Amino acid sequence: MAIHKAKFDKEEFKKAVVGNCKSLYRKTLDEASQQQRFQSVAYAVKDLIMDKWIATHKQYDKEDPKVVYYMSMEFLMGRALGNNMINLMQYKEIKKALEELDLDINEIEDQEPDPALGNGGLGRLAACFLDSLATLEYPSYGCGIRYRYGMFKQEIKDGYQIETPDDWLRDGYPFEIKRAEYRYEVKFGGYVKVVKDEKTGRDNFVQEDYRSVIAVPYDLPILGYGNNTVNSLRIWDAEPVVKFNLNSFDKGDYQKAIEEENLAKNLVEVLYPNDNHYAGKELRLKQQYFFVSASVQRAVDRYKNMHNGDVSKLYEKVTFQLNDTHPTVTVAELMRILMDENGLDWDQAWDITSKTVAYTNHTIMAEALEKWPIELFSRLLPRIYQIVEEINRRFVEKIKAKYPGDQEKIRKMAIIYDGQVKMAHLAICAGYSVNGVAKLHTEILKKQELKDFYEMMPEKFNNKTNGITQRRFLLHGNPLLAEWITDKIGDGWITDLKQIDKLSLYVDDKKAQQEFMNIKYKNKVRLAEYIKKYNGIDVDPNSIFDVQVKRLHEYKRQLLNILHVMYLYNKIKTDPTFDMEPRTFIFGAKAAAGYRIAKQTIKLINNVANVINNDASISGKIKVVFIENYRVSNGEMIFAAADVSEQISTASKEASGTGNMKFMLNGAITLGTMDGANVEIVQEVGEENAVIFGLSSDEVIKYENEGGYDPMEIFNEDQDVREVLMELINGKYSDNDPEEFRDIYNSLLNFQDGRRADIYFILKDFKSYAKAQEEIDKRYKDKAGWAKSVMLNTAKSGKFSSDRTIEEYVKDIWKLEKVHVEM
Ligand code: 26V
């Protein structure tokens, strides 16, 4: 790829910063607050982007290429300033310019709130994909919601998680642009009236007595690295209709006006902070239809403008990728627009729709499956429901034709069944592609979760193993290592991560090992300083940094990790001959606000930390740290500083994982189960450079099919495990209230609330995990061996670039052509 580096006029840039500060705040830089300085710098950087942004869209209008619309309820973007500087290839130049203005780039970057319009893996994947699409010069839009409040901020008080609102727009977000000219009306509720068209004899369907909102888009620039491509992330805000149409007041329909005002206000107020848990909330369905309707209306309009109003070949230029089932109403909304607004008949509309929509599955967790009650769905979206009903009717006919007399197939596959609308079934039935996000995950979909669908339409199924962008998670997050790598093998890895394999040549080189470990040490010092500042805990950068950062969920098994810490602590206390490398166990995780066991687990980690960190008798052999408010920005620093990457989900439950890839890229050893993309990580780096433990996914699934296993056996037989479990309820870690962790204890040992004990096999895997941890200890003692191993992890991470993932989506699903933007 031809890398394009634009000229940078330092004096111009400095002038712009000073000028921005004046015009935005009527202040000189020295008077301005840090936030105002950040804004002044960010606007100057935005200026460097605008010409490219304009040029890119001129080029798209001219060439009329096929476009992918990445439809997602979540985009976990992380900070933009540093990333934009990186992708402009002007990080160092801008840093220098700021120094001359007496501004420290790190302090300035720290002023930016993380736009956190996402929960975890699924939202961050969307953000990595946008980075790769722009870098690879593929025309694309991200389509989502401009939540007023993103993912909550987490504070830890007395060991408990406290959620506070993330008011990310408070000071204004410098990179967004309001596109008031692309407003669309989105209708909810009312009823559908059938009106006969006198001339054609056709039935027209008209929604009446509805409430509506106006969707207004804001665009965020998505810069390609080292090229002129600037794509857009389009996030929709909701405004009340009355703002531009006082009609309802004129008619005296005051009530309706108020309702519409409220509808608009509530609609985009907040991101649902659940990860992997479906709750069936009406507002959530409203959010889904809101952004889908606006995005599809815009996409069809844009297409029609470029094709003389003829929609019949839409699929040639447009593809909608559904990021999980959340935007699945896309299917019915597109049908509605094609039929009701463009006069196509059902078959024409279906032909187009089913060539235009594709679906990605991100979880097999049953509790995440979206199933809307018919009552709710049809009341909120009456016309959309009619269309879904007809899709279902025809689909059931097809099932019957294929499996005559097989009621069971209908029960398992119908889109509407048992009073519910099943979004995954709709997405699979209508989509031309269905993909999982790691090899193992896709296999499980085909063999278990979606078996019937796979049997009926195997051609739709494919795998796209996830990836991450090395621009953010190495080049920006780990500048020391990035520079070192570039010194050794050149900078080709930045846009072609496979090249990082060239580092393999250095893994036995003593000097290179030393340099690599020295950088790791510096990154650990940087994290230690952060921990000191925010947690007040001293950690030793010479200890092993053993890290588990990800959303808190039982299947991810943070509990296994902390139970093992408790076990180790007992060992140190009771066995004077026990020797281990000093270890710092680092956790970071947000729990969904209503998820009790998850919140208790956070409290447990903090209480264990309190006891262990304050026990002088173990002379700092173990430290436990819970990093508050884990998010993209501190994540970048955490990945860079890790020695051990904890990827310990119950096998079969983690669809892919992407944190695992970020750690690997930054030179950490995976301590994990054979789950998700861990399987492929091990395949790339070799078994001897990872530490694997626990049940396989086949074993887990087998146990599940047999109705589980009996954890009491382990409790009775294993003294160490029993001791740790008793400590959950004897007050050792909960002075004030010995009952504090009763739910956790029960979840491991007792059948309750209709749920078996230990459904995530924590006790079953405990022994094997403890052995794996010993193996880590042993390997770390061999300094050269360890250095070689972590270097190999970095060297073999090439496959896990989201650039590779995107190229696969393009080739197998989207069929896009690159558009090169000349300037
Ligand atoms: C599901 C739901 C259910 C309804 C309520 C709100 C809500 C919000 C998010 C989700 C998504 C859960 C699925 C998810 O995040 N999957 C993760 O996707 C990653 C990217 O493919 C993957 O690496 C993780 O393994 C997978 O857990």
Short mmCIF file of C-alpha atoms and ligand atoms in Angstrom, two decimals, residues 74 119-123 125 272-280 284 288 323-324 326 360-363 367-370 437 466 555-556 653-660, ligand 1:
data_model
loop_
_atom_site.label_atom_id
_atom_site.label_comp_id
_atom_site.label_asym_id
_atom_site.label_seq_id
_atom_site.Cartn_x
_atom_site.Cartn_y
_atom_site.Cartn_z
CA GLU A 74 -22.72 -0.08 19.99
CA ASN A 119 -20.48 -2.32 26.51
CA GLY A 120 -17.60 -4.59 25.70
CA GLY A 121 -16.35 -6.92 22.99
CA LEU A 122 -19.11 -6.42 20.47
CA GLY A 123 -18.89 -2.62 20.56
CA LEU A 125 -15.03 -4.92 17.56
CA TYR A 272 -28.30 -0.26 27.99
CA PRO A 273 -25.38 -1.37 30.12
CA ASN A 274 -26.10 -5.09 29.78
CA ASP A 275 -23.68 -7.31 28.09
CA ASN A 276 -24.99 -10.70 27.13
CA HIS A 277 -28.29 -10.31 28.89
CA TYR A 278 -31.60 -9.67 27.18
CA ALA A 279 -34.23 -7.96 29.29
CA GLY A 280 -37.09 -7.31 26.83
CA ARG A 284 -34.61 -0.92 23.85
CA GLN A 288 -33.33 -0.43 17.70
CA ASN A 323 -23.84 -6.63 14.44
CA ASP A 324 -25.69 -9.32 16.37
CA HIS A 326 -29.90 -5.91 17.75
CA THR A 360 -23.06 -11.86 12.62
CA ASN A 361 -23.68 -13.91 15.74
CA HIS A 362 -21.63 -12.93 18.80
CA THR A 363 -22.74 -15.25 21.52
CA GLU A 367 -29.88 -15.37 28.00
CA ALA A 368 -28.67 -12.96 25.32
CA LEU A 369 -31.11 -14.16 22.66
CA GLU A 370 -33.56 -11.47 21.69
CA VAL A 437 -16.61 -14.86 15.22
CA ASN A 466 -12.32 -11.52 15.04
CA TYR A 555 -18.98 -17.41 32.36
CA LYS A 556 -15.77 -15.36 32.14
CA LYS A 653 -19.04 -19.82 26.21
CA GLU A 654 -16.73 -17.07 24.95
CA ALA A 655 -17.56 -16.64 21.29
CA SER A 656 -14.15 -15.25 20.49
CA GLY A 657 -12.70 -12.76 22.92
CA THR A 658 -10.63 -9.88 21.59
CA GLY A 659 -8.77 -8.84 24.74
CA ASN A 660 -6.85 -12.10 24.35
C1 26V B 1 -26.31 -8.40 24.15
C2 26V B 1 -27.32 -7.75 24.75
C3 26V B 1 -28.55 -8.47 24.98
C4 26V B 1 -29.70 -7.54 25.14
C5 26V B 1 -29.40 -6.43 26.09
C6 26V B 1 -28.20 -5.64 25.75
C7 26V B 1 -27.15 -6.42 25.12
C8 26V B 1 -25.96 -5.79 24.87
C9 26V B 1 -24.96 -6.46 24.27
C10 26V B 1 -25.13 -7.76 23.91
C11 26V B 1 -24.02 -8.39 23.19
C12 26V B 1 -23.55 -9.61 23.78
C13 26V B 1 -22.71 -10.27 22.82
C14 26V B 1 -21.27 -9.89 22.93
O1 26V B 1 -20.84 -8.86 23.39
N1 26V B 1 -20.49 -10.79 22.45
C15 26V B 1 -19.04 -10.65 22.45
O2 26V B 1 -18.69 -10.30 21.13
C16 26V B 1 -17.28 -10.19 20.98
C17 26V B 1 -17.03 -9.71 19.58
O3 26V B 1 -17.40 -10.66 18.66
C18 26V B 1 -16.63 -11.52 21.29
O4 26V B 1 -15.23 -11.36 21.18
C19 26V B 1 -16.99 -12.00 22.67
O5 26V B 1 -16.47 -13.28 22.89
C20 26V B 1 -18.48 -12.01 22.84
O6 26V B 1 -18.85 -12.28 24.17
#
